[in-house]
Amino acid sequence: SQKIEQNSEALNIQEGKTATLTCNYTNYSPAYLQWYRQDPGRGPVFLLLIRENEKEKRKERLKVTFDTTLKQSLFHITASQPADSATYLCALPAGGYNKLIFGAGTRLAVHP
Amino acid sequence: NAGVMQNPRHLVRRRGQEARLRCSPMKGHSHVYWYRQLPEEGLKFMVYLQKENIIDESGMPKERFSAEFPKEGPSILRIQQVVRGDSAAYFCASSPTLDGGRDSYEQYFGPGTRLTVT
């Protein structure tokens, strides 16, 4: 069955450094991949979508890569700030529609 | 443009009661999705609806759970005879259909309804 893995351990980094989060998937060839941010007690917020024919996508301090051979996406936040502290979710489409399968998420903590 | 609205934000029900969760999608959005999130777990897809149609309910438990998105009014997720294991956060999301009939892939989530079954 389709499976998405994100690092379950929290990632602790110093303010100003680059945070790198990993999303791996198996038994799957998605047409695109999405990243969402979720703060405690709130709904996820869409950040970026990258298609299978795109290697890299950027939005302000965010960068996403998508390696369909490795079946992996990397999510980078450069010049990280304490306000970037949140859980980041990777999501892939499934079933031919807009249905999304989410990874369990990686918690990021940026320390001043 | 108001975002996705869900109510109530918190709902407490005793075992055996019914829970009704409401979701109003963003204006102009014709696709609605329901997800469930258990503590310390990821979001699990439950059902995908368009106006008056259930498109995909593969994530819905076979019994006690139902969903609708009527022509007028919000989408409703209904849980009958709730049990303790139904305690979770339930999120609704919506997405638009773009010009030319293409669907938009990003989903816009509401704040969720936290259901507690005592």
PDB file of N, CA and C in Angstrom, chain B residues 16-97:
ATOM      1  N   GLY B  16     -22.880   7.025  22.798  1.00  0.00           N
ATOM      2  CA  GLY B  16     -24.233   6.697  22.346  1.00  0.00           C
ATOM      3  C   GLY B  16     -24.988   7.872  21.735  1.00  0.00           C
ATOM      4  N   GLN B  17     -24.499   9.087  21.974  1.00  0.00           N
ATOM      5  CA  GLN B  17     -25.167  10.253  21.393  1.00  0.00           C
ATOM      6  C   GLN B  17     -24.715  10.458  19.947  1.00  0.00           C
ATOM      7  N   GLU B  18     -25.359  11.429  19.298  1.00  0.00           N
ATOM      8  CA  GLU B  18     -24.999  11.756  17.910  1.00  0.00           C
ATOM      9  C   GLU B  18     -24.167  13.034  17.887  1.00  0.00           C
ATOM     10  N   ALA B  19     -23.224  13.084  16.971  1.00  0.00           N
ATOM     11  CA  ALA B  19     -22.416  14.286  16.769  1.00  0.00           C
ATOM     12  C   ALA B  19     -22.642  14.789  15.345  1.00  0.00           C
ATOM     13  N   ARG B  20     -22.890  16.096  15.227  1.00  0.00           N
ATOM     14  CA  ARG B  20     -23.052  16.714  13.900  1.00  0.00           C
ATOM     15  C   ARG B  20     -22.026  17.818  13.774  1.00  0.00           C
ATOM     16  N   LEU B  21     -21.171  17.695  12.761  1.00  0.00           N
ATOM     17  CA  LEU B  21     -20.108  18.656  12.529  1.00  0.00           C
ATOM     18  C   LEU B  21     -20.422  19.371  11.217  1.00  0.00           C
ATOM     19  N   ARG B  22     -20.286  20.704  11.250  1.00  0.00           N
ATOM     20  CA  ARG B  22     -20.662  21.493  10.079  1.00  0.00           C
ATOM     21  C   ARG B  22     -19.451  22.160   9.447  1.00  0.00           C
ATOM     22  N   CYS B  23     -19.506  22.307   8.140  1.00  0.00           N
ATOM     23  CA  CYS B  23     -18.407  22.924   7.399  1.00  0.00           C
ATOM     24  C   CYS B  23     -18.957  23.776   6.278  1.00  0.00           C
ATOM     25  N   SER B  24     -18.582  25.050   6.279  1.00  0.00           N
ATOM     26  CA  SER B  24     -18.915  25.935   5.164  1.00  0.00           C
ATOM     27  C   SER B  24     -17.650  26.193   4.374  1.00  0.00           C
ATOM     28  N   PRO B  25     -17.584  25.760   3.132  1.00  0.00           N
ATOM     29  CA  PRO B  25     -16.355  25.947   2.354  1.00  0.00           C
ATOM     30  C   PRO B  25     -16.153  27.416   1.996  1.00  0.00           C
ATOM     31  N   MET B  26     -14.969  27.710   1.494  1.00  0.00           N
ATOM     32  CA  MET B  26     -14.697  29.062   1.031  1.00  0.00           C
ATOM     33  C   MET B  26     -15.650  29.398  -0.112  1.00  0.00           C
ATOM     34  N   LYS B  27     -15.960  30.655  -0.238  1.00  0.00           N
ATOM     35  CA  LYS B  27     -16.876  31.106  -1.283  1.00  0.00           C
ATOM     36  C   LYS B  27     -16.319  30.720  -2.649  1.00  0.00           C
ATOM     37  N   GLY B  28     -17.165  30.107  -3.452  1.00  0.00           N
ATOM     38  CA  GLY B  28     -16.732  29.718  -4.794  1.00  0.00           C
ATOM     39  C   GLY B  28     -16.108  28.339  -4.871  1.00  0.00           C
ATOM     40  N   HIS B  29     -15.897  27.702  -3.719  1.00  0.00           N
ATOM     41  CA  HIS B  29     -15.310  26.361  -3.732  1.00  0.00           C
ATOM     42  C   HIS B  29     -16.410  25.310  -3.806  1.00  0.00           C
ATOM     43  N   SER B  30     -16.216  24.363  -4.703  1.00  0.00           N
ATOM     44  CA  SER B  30     -17.256  23.362  -4.909  1.00  0.00           C
ATOM     45  C   SER B  30     -16.839  21.971  -4.441  1.00  0.00           C
ATOM     46  N   HIS B  31     -15.600  21.846  -3.930  1.00  0.00           N
ATOM     47  CA  HIS B  31     -15.122  20.553  -3.456  1.00  0.00           C
ATOM     48  C   HIS B  31     -14.906  20.620  -1.956  1.00  0.00           C
ATOM     49  N   VAL B  32     -15.398  19.641  -1.235  1.00  0.00           N
ATOM     50  CA  VAL B  32     -15.246  19.578   0.221  1.00  0.00           C
ATOM     51  C   VAL B  32     -14.667  18.229   0.615  1.00  0.00           C
ATOM     52  N   TYR B  33     -13.753  18.268   1.570  1.00  0.00           N
ATOM     53  CA  TYR B  33     -13.104  17.052   2.073  1.00  0.00           C
ATOM     54  C   TYR B  33     -13.190  17.058   3.591  1.00  0.00           C
ATOM     55  N   TRP B  34     -13.332  15.875   4.157  1.00  0.00           N
ATOM     56  CA  TRP B  34     -13.275  15.712   5.612  1.00  0.00           C
ATOM     57  C   TRP B  34     -12.103  14.816   5.965  1.00  0.00           C
ATOM     58  N   TYR B  35     -11.356  15.236   7.003  1.00  0.00           N
ATOM     59  CA  TYR B  35     -10.219  14.470   7.501  1.00  0.00           C
ATOM     60  C   TYR B  35     -10.371  14.315   9.012  1.00  0.00           C
ATOM     61  N   ARG B  36      -9.777  13.271   9.532  1.00  0.00           N
ATOM     62  CA  ARG B  36      -9.756  13.055  10.987  1.00  0.00           C
ATOM     63  C   ARG B  36      -8.304  13.004  11.436  1.00  0.00           C
ATOM     64  N   GLN B  37      -8.037  13.610  12.568  1.00  0.00           N
ATOM     65  CA  GLN B  37      -6.682  13.597  13.123  1.00  0.00           C
ATOM     66  C   GLN B  37      -6.743  13.148  14.568  1.00  0.00           C
ATOM     67  N   LEU B  38      -6.146  12.002  14.819  1.00  0.00           N
ATOM     68  CA  LEU B  38      -6.067  11.508  16.193  1.00  0.00           C
ATOM     69  C   LEU B  38      -4.833  12.120  16.849  1.00  0.00           C
ATOM     70  N   PRO B  39      -4.806  12.195  18.177  1.00  0.00           N
ATOM     71  CA  PRO B  39      -3.660  12.792  18.867  1.00  0.00           C
ATOM     72  C   PRO B  39      -2.351  12.144  18.431  1.00  0.00           C
ATOM     73  N   GLU B  40      -1.373  12.968  18.121  1.00  0.00           N
ATOM     74  CA  GLU B  40      -0.039  12.514  17.730  1.00  0.00           C
ATOM     75  C   GLU B  40      -0.046  11.690  16.446  1.00  0.00           C
ATOM     76  N   GLU B  41      -1.087  11.781  15.644  1.00  0.00           N
ATOM     77  CA  GLU B  41      -1.134  11.059  14.374  1.00  0.00           C
ATOM     78  C   GLU B  41      -1.387  12.032  13.234  1.00  0.00           C
ATOM     79  N   GLY B  42      -1.192  11.563  12.027  1.00  0.00           N
ATOM     80  CA  GLY B  42      -1.415  12.394  10.855  1.00  0.00           C
ATOM     81  C   GLY B  42      -2.882  12.492  10.491  1.00  0.00           C
ATOM     82  N   LEU B  43      -3.142  13.349   9.534  1.00  0.00           N
ATOM     83  CA  LEU B  43      -4.497  13.510   9.019  1.00  0.00           C
ATOM     84  C   LEU B  43      -4.875  12.292   8.178  1.00  0.00           C
ATOM     85  N   LYS B  44      -6.080  11.788   8.404  1.00  0.00           N
ATOM     86  CA  LYS B  44      -6.579  10.641   7.632  1.00  0.00           C
ATOM     87  C   LYS B  44      -7.784  11.076   6.819  1.00  0.00           C
ATOM     88  N   PHE B  45      -7.724  10.854   5.527  1.00  0.00           N
ATOM     89  CA  PHE B  45      -8.837  11.186   4.643  1.00  0.00           C
ATOM     90  C   PHE B  45     -10.070  10.369   5.012  1.00  0.00           C
ATOM     91  N   MET B  46     -11.220  11.045   5.005  1.00  0.00           N
ATOM     92  CA  MET B  46     -12.472  10.335   5.262  1.00  0.00           C
ATOM     93  C   MET B  46     -13.351  10.331   4.020  1.00  0.00           C
ATOM     94  N   VAL B  47     -13.680  11.532   3.503  1.00  0.00           N
ATOM     95  CA  VAL B  47     -14.657  11.592   2.413  1.00  0.00           C
ATOM     96  C   VAL B  47     -14.429  12.853   1.590  1.00  0.00           C
ATOM     97  N   TYR B  48     -14.785  12.748   0.294  1.00  0.00           N
ATOM     98  CA  TYR B  48     -14.667  13.869  -0.639  1.00  0.00           C
ATOM     99  C   TYR B  48     -16.034  14.052  -1.280  1.00  0.00           C
ATOM    100  N   LEU B  49     -16.542  15.273  -1.216  1.00  0.00           N
ATOM    101  CA  LEU B  49     -17.876  15.552  -1.740  1.00  0.00           C
ATOM    102  C   LEU B  49     -17.872  16.765  -2.662  1.00  0.00           C
ATOM    103  N   GLN B  50     -18.777  16.739  -3.612  1.00  0.00           N
ATOM    104  CA  GLN B  50     -19.146  17.935  -4.347  1.00  0.00           C
ATOM    105  C   GLN B  50     -20.627  18.154  -4.076  1.00  0.00           C
ATOM    106  N   LYS B  51     -21.152  19.254  -4.500  1.00  0.00           N
ATOM    107  CA  LYS B  51     -22.545  19.584  -4.210  1.00  0.00           C
ATOM    108  C   LYS B  51     -23.464  18.412  -4.565  1.00  0.00           C
ATOM    109  N   GLU B  52     -24.161  17.923  -3.554  1.00  0.00           N
ATOM    110  CA  GLU B  52     -25.163  16.863  -3.676  1.00  0.00           C
ATOM    111  C   GLU B  52     -24.577  15.515  -4.107  1.00  0.00           C
ATOM    112  N   ASN B  53     -23.260  15.382  -4.120  1.00  0.00           N
ATOM    113  CA  ASN B  53     -22.657  14.115  -4.545  1.00  0.00           C
ATOM    114  C   ASN B  53     -21.518  13.715  -3.622  1.00  0.00           C
ATOM    115  N   ILE B  54     -21.464  12.438  -3.294  1.00  0.00           N
ATOM    116  CA  ILE B  54     -20.305  11.871  -2.607  1.00  0.00           C
ATOM    117  C   ILE B  54     -19.405  11.284  -3.687  1.00  0.00           C
ATOM    118  N   ILE B  55     -18.192  11.829  -3.793  1.00  0.00           N
ATOM    119  CA  ILE B  55     -17.281  11.391  -4.846  1.00  0.00           C
ATOM    120  C   ILE B  55     -16.436  10.205  -4.375  1.00  0.00           C
ATOM    121  N   ASP B  56     -15.944  10.277  -3.164  1.00  0.00           N
ATOM    122  CA  ASP B  56     -15.062   9.233  -2.638  1.00  0.00           C
ATOM    123  C   ASP B  56     -15.277   9.137  -1.139  1.00  0.00           C
ATOM    124  N   GLU B  57     -15.760   8.039  -0.659  1.00  0.00           N
ATOM    125  CA  GLU B  57     -15.963   7.851   0.790  1.00  0.00           C
ATOM    126  C   GLU B  57     -15.147   6.666   1.292  1.00  0.00           C
ATOM    127  N   SER B  58     -14.034   6.419   0.616  1.00  0.00           N
ATOM    128  CA  SER B  58     -13.234   5.239   0.954  1.00  0.00           C
ATOM    129  C   SER B  58     -12.629   5.294   2.350  1.00  0.00           C
ATOM    130  N   GLY B  59     -12.527   6.486   2.950  1.00  0.00           N
ATOM    131  CA  GLY B  59     -11.949   6.593   4.285  1.00  0.00           C
ATOM    132  C   GLY B  59     -12.979   6.624   5.413  1.00  0.00           C
ATOM    133  N   MET B  60     -14.211   6.513   5.047  1.00  0.00           N
ATOM    134  CA  MET B  60     -15.281   6.583   6.064  1.00  0.00           C
ATOM    135  C   MET B  60     -15.494   5.195   6.669  1.00  0.00           C
ATOM    136  N   PRO B  61     -15.582   5.119   8.001  1.00  0.00           N
ATOM    137  CA  PRO B  61     -15.991   3.838   8.607  1.00  0.00           C
ATOM    138  C   PRO B  61     -17.342   3.411   8.039  1.00  0.00           C
ATOM    139  N   LYS B  62     -17.511   2.104   7.895  1.00  0.00           N
ATOM    140  CA  LYS B  62     -18.708   1.593   7.219  1.00  0.00           C
ATOM    141  C   LYS B  62     -19.973   1.879   8.005  1.00  0.00           C
ATOM    142  N   GLU B  63     -19.863   1.957   9.297  1.00  0.00           N
ATOM    143  CA  GLU B  63     -21.062   2.143  10.120  1.00  0.00           C
ATOM    144  C   GLU B  63     -20.954   3.438  10.916  1.00  0.00           C
ATOM    145  N   ARG B  64     -22.062   4.003  11.204  1.00  0.00           N
ATOM    146  CA  ARG B  64     -22.257   5.146  12.105  1.00  0.00           C
ATOM    147  C   ARG B  64     -21.849   6.489  11.514  1.00  0.00           C
ATOM    148  N   PHE B  65     -21.050   6.497  10.478  1.00  0.00           N
ATOM    149  CA  PHE B  65     -20.570   7.750   9.899  1.00  0.00           C
ATOM    150  C   PHE B  65     -21.277   8.017   8.579  1.00  0.00           C
ATOM    151  N   SER B  66     -21.663   9.291   8.365  1.00  0.00           N
ATOM    152  CA  SER B  66     -22.223   9.687   7.083  1.00  0.00           C
ATOM    153  C   SER B  66     -21.873  11.143   6.826  1.00  0.00           C
ATOM    154  N   ALA B  67     -21.894  11.531   5.558  1.00  0.00           N
ATOM    155  CA  ALA B  67     -21.563  12.906   5.199  1.00  0.00           C
ATOM    156  C   ALA B  67     -22.470  13.337   4.062  1.00  0.00           C
ATOM    157  N   GLU B  68     -22.729  14.642   4.031  1.00  0.00           N
ATOM    158  CA  GLU B  68     -23.522  15.194   2.947  1.00  0.00           C
ATOM    159  C   GLU B  68     -23.061  16.616   2.654  1.00  0.00           C
ATOM    160  N   PHE B  69     -23.336  17.056   1.435  1.00  0.00           N
ATOM    161  CA  PHE B  69     -23.039  18.425   1.026  1.00  0.00           C
ATOM    162  C   PHE B  69     -24.225  18.852   0.168  1.00  0.00           C
ATOM    163  N   PRO B  70     -25.262  19.385   0.813  1.00  0.00           N
ATOM    164  CA  PRO B  70     -26.496  19.680   0.082  1.00  0.00           C
ATOM    165  C   PRO B  70     -26.330  20.866  -0.856  1.00  0.00           C
ATOM    166  N   LYS B  71     -27.330  21.028  -1.712  1.00  0.00           N
ATOM    167  CA  LYS B  71     -27.299  22.133  -2.673  1.00  0.00           C
ATOM    168  C   LYS B  71     -27.210  23.478  -1.947  1.00  0.00           C
ATOM    169  N   GLU B  72     -27.934  23.596  -0.857  1.00  0.00           N
ATOM    170  CA  GLU B  72     -27.879  24.806  -0.055  1.00  0.00           C
ATOM    171  C   GLU B  72     -27.386  24.446   1.344  1.00  0.00           C
ATOM    172  N   GLY B  73     -26.542  25.270   1.902  1.00  0.00           N
ATOM    173  CA  GLY B  73     -26.110  25.045   3.271  1.00  0.00           C
ATOM    174  C   GLY B  73     -24.777  24.351   3.361  1.00  0.00           C
ATOM    175  N   PRO B  74     -24.318  24.150   4.607  1.00  0.00           N
ATOM    176  CA  PRO B  74     -22.985  23.601   4.819  1.00  0.00           C
ATOM    177  C   PRO B  74     -22.926  22.097   4.584  1.00  0.00           C
ATOM    178  N   SER B  75     -21.714  21.600   4.512  1.00  0.00           N
ATOM    179  CA  SER B  75     -21.509  20.160   4.521  1.00  0.00           C
ATOM    180  C   SER B  75     -21.636  19.679   5.965  1.00  0.00           C
ATOM    181  N   ILE B  76     -22.186  18.503   6.141  1.00  0.00           N
ATOM    182  CA  ILE B  76     -22.386  17.935   7.478  1.00  0.00           C
ATOM    183  C   ILE B  76     -21.697  16.577   7.553  1.00  0.00           C
ATOM    184  N   LEU B  77     -20.921  16.392   8.614  1.00  0.00           N
ATOM    185  CA  LEU B  77     -20.386  15.062   8.948  1.00  0.00           C
ATOM    186  C   LEU B  77     -21.148  14.606  10.186  1.00  0.00           C
ATOM    187  N   ARG B  78     -21.784  13.468  10.067  1.00  0.00           N
ATOM    188  CA  ARG B  78     -22.652  12.984  11.136  1.00  0.00           C
ATOM    189  C   ARG B  78     -22.094  11.674  11.683  1.00  0.00           C
ATOM    190  N   ILE B  79     -21.959  11.617  13.002  1.00  0.00           N
ATOM    191  CA  ILE B  79     -21.498  10.395  13.654  1.00  0.00           C
ATOM    192  C   ILE B  79     -22.596   9.958  14.629  1.00  0.00           C
ATOM    193  N   GLN B  80     -23.151   8.796  14.355  1.00  0.00           N
ATOM    194  CA  GLN B  80     -24.206   8.288  15.227  1.00  0.00           C
ATOM    195  C   GLN B  80     -23.606   7.388  16.301  1.00  0.00           C
ATOM    196  N   GLN B  81     -24.256   7.354  17.452  1.00  0.00           N
ATOM    197  CA  GLN B  81     -23.871   6.462  18.544  1.00  0.00           C
ATOM    198  C   GLN B  81     -22.368   6.518  18.791  1.00  0.00           C
ATOM    199  N   VAL B  82     -21.895   7.697  19.136  1.00  0.00           N
ATOM    200  CA  VAL B  82     -20.452   7.904  19.272  1.00  0.00           C
ATOM    201  C   VAL B  82     -19.862   6.994  20.353  1.00  0.00           C
ATOM    202  N   VAL B  83     -18.598   6.614  20.112  1.00  0.00           N
ATOM    203  CA  VAL B  83     -17.824   5.827  21.069  1.00  0.00           C
ATOM    204  C   VAL B  83     -16.557   6.610  21.387  1.00  0.00           C
ATOM    205  N   ARG B  84     -15.858   6.191  22.460  1.00  0.00           N
ATOM    206  CA  ARG B  84     -14.665   6.939  22.905  1.00  0.00           C
ATOM    207  C   ARG B  84     -13.628   7.047  21.787  1.00  0.00           C
ATOM    208  N   GLY B  85     -13.523   6.012  20.966  1.00  0.00           N
ATOM    209  CA  GLY B  85     -12.541   6.022  19.886  1.00  0.00           C
ATOM    210  C   GLY B  85     -12.825   7.054  18.806  1.00  0.00           C
ATOM    211  N   ASP B  86     -14.005   7.681  18.825  1.00  0.00           N
ATOM    212  CA  ASP B  86     -14.317   8.731  17.858  1.00  0.00           C
ATOM    213  C   ASP B  86     -13.719  10.077  18.279  1.00  0.00           C
ATOM    214  N   SER B  87     -13.215  10.155  19.504  1.00  0.00           N
ATOM    215  CA  SER B  87     -12.615  11.399  19.987  1.00  0.00           C
ATOM    216  C   SER B  87     -11.413  11.742  19.110  1.00  0.00           C
ATOM    217  N   ALA B  88     -11.458  12.906  18.509  1.00  0.00           N
ATOM    218  CA  ALA B  88     -10.409  13.320  17.567  1.00  0.00           C
ATOM    219  C   ALA B  88     -10.710  14.743  17.129  1.00  0.00           C
ATOM    220  N   ALA B  89      -9.790  15.295  16.343  1.00  0.00           N
ATOM    221  CA  ALA B  89     -10.053  16.565  15.654  1.00  0.00           C
ATOM    222  C   ALA B  89     -10.505  16.237  14.243  1.00  0.00           C
ATOM    223  N   TYR B  90     -11.594  16.845  13.825  1.00  0.00           N
ATOM    224  CA  TYR B  90     -12.138  16.620  12.490  1.00  0.00           C
ATOM    225  C   TYR B  90     -11.978  17.920  11.698  1.00  0.00           C
ATOM    226  N   PHE B  91     -11.260  17.792  10.594  1.00  0.00           N
ATOM    227  CA  PHE B  91     -10.989  18.951   9.758  1.00  0.00           C
ATOM    228  C   PHE B  91     -11.743  18.850   8.444  1.00  0.00           C
ATOM    229  N   CYS B  92     -12.233  19.987   8.018  1.00  0.00           N
ATOM    230  CA  CYS B  92     -12.849  20.109   6.710  1.00  0.00           C
ATOM    231  C   CYS B  92     -11.925  20.960   5.852  1.00  0.00           C
ATOM    232  N   ALA B  93     -11.848  20.637   4.579  1.00  0.00           N
ATOM    233  CA  ALA B  93     -11.063  21.424   3.638  1.00  0.00           C
ATOM    234  C   ALA B  93     -11.896  21.647   2.379  1.00  0.00           C
ATOM    235  N   SER B  94     -11.564  22.693   1.645  1.00  0.00           N
ATOM    236  CA  SER B  94     -12.254  22.926   0.379  1.00  0.00           C
ATOM    237  C   SER B  94     -11.255  23.331  -0.686  1.00  0.00           C
ATOM    238  N   SER B  95     -11.659  23.136  -1.929  1.00  0.00           N
ATOM    239  CA  SER B  95     -10.817  23.571  -3.042  1.00  0.00           C
ATOM    240  C   SER B  95     -11.731  23.998  -4.175  1.00  0.00           C
ATOM    241  N   PRO B  96     -11.233  24.876  -5.042  1.00  0.00           N
ATOM    242  CA  PRO B  96     -12.082  25.377  -6.116  1.00  0.00           C
ATOM    243  C   PRO B  96     -11.928  24.554  -7.388  1.00  0.00           C
ATOM    244  N   THR B  97     -12.835  24.759  -8.311  1.00  0.00           N
ATOM    245  CA  THR B  97     -12.665  24.308  -9.682  1.00  0.00           C
ATOM    246  C   THR B  97     -12.209  25.521 -10.465  1.00  0.00           C
TER     247      THR B  97
END
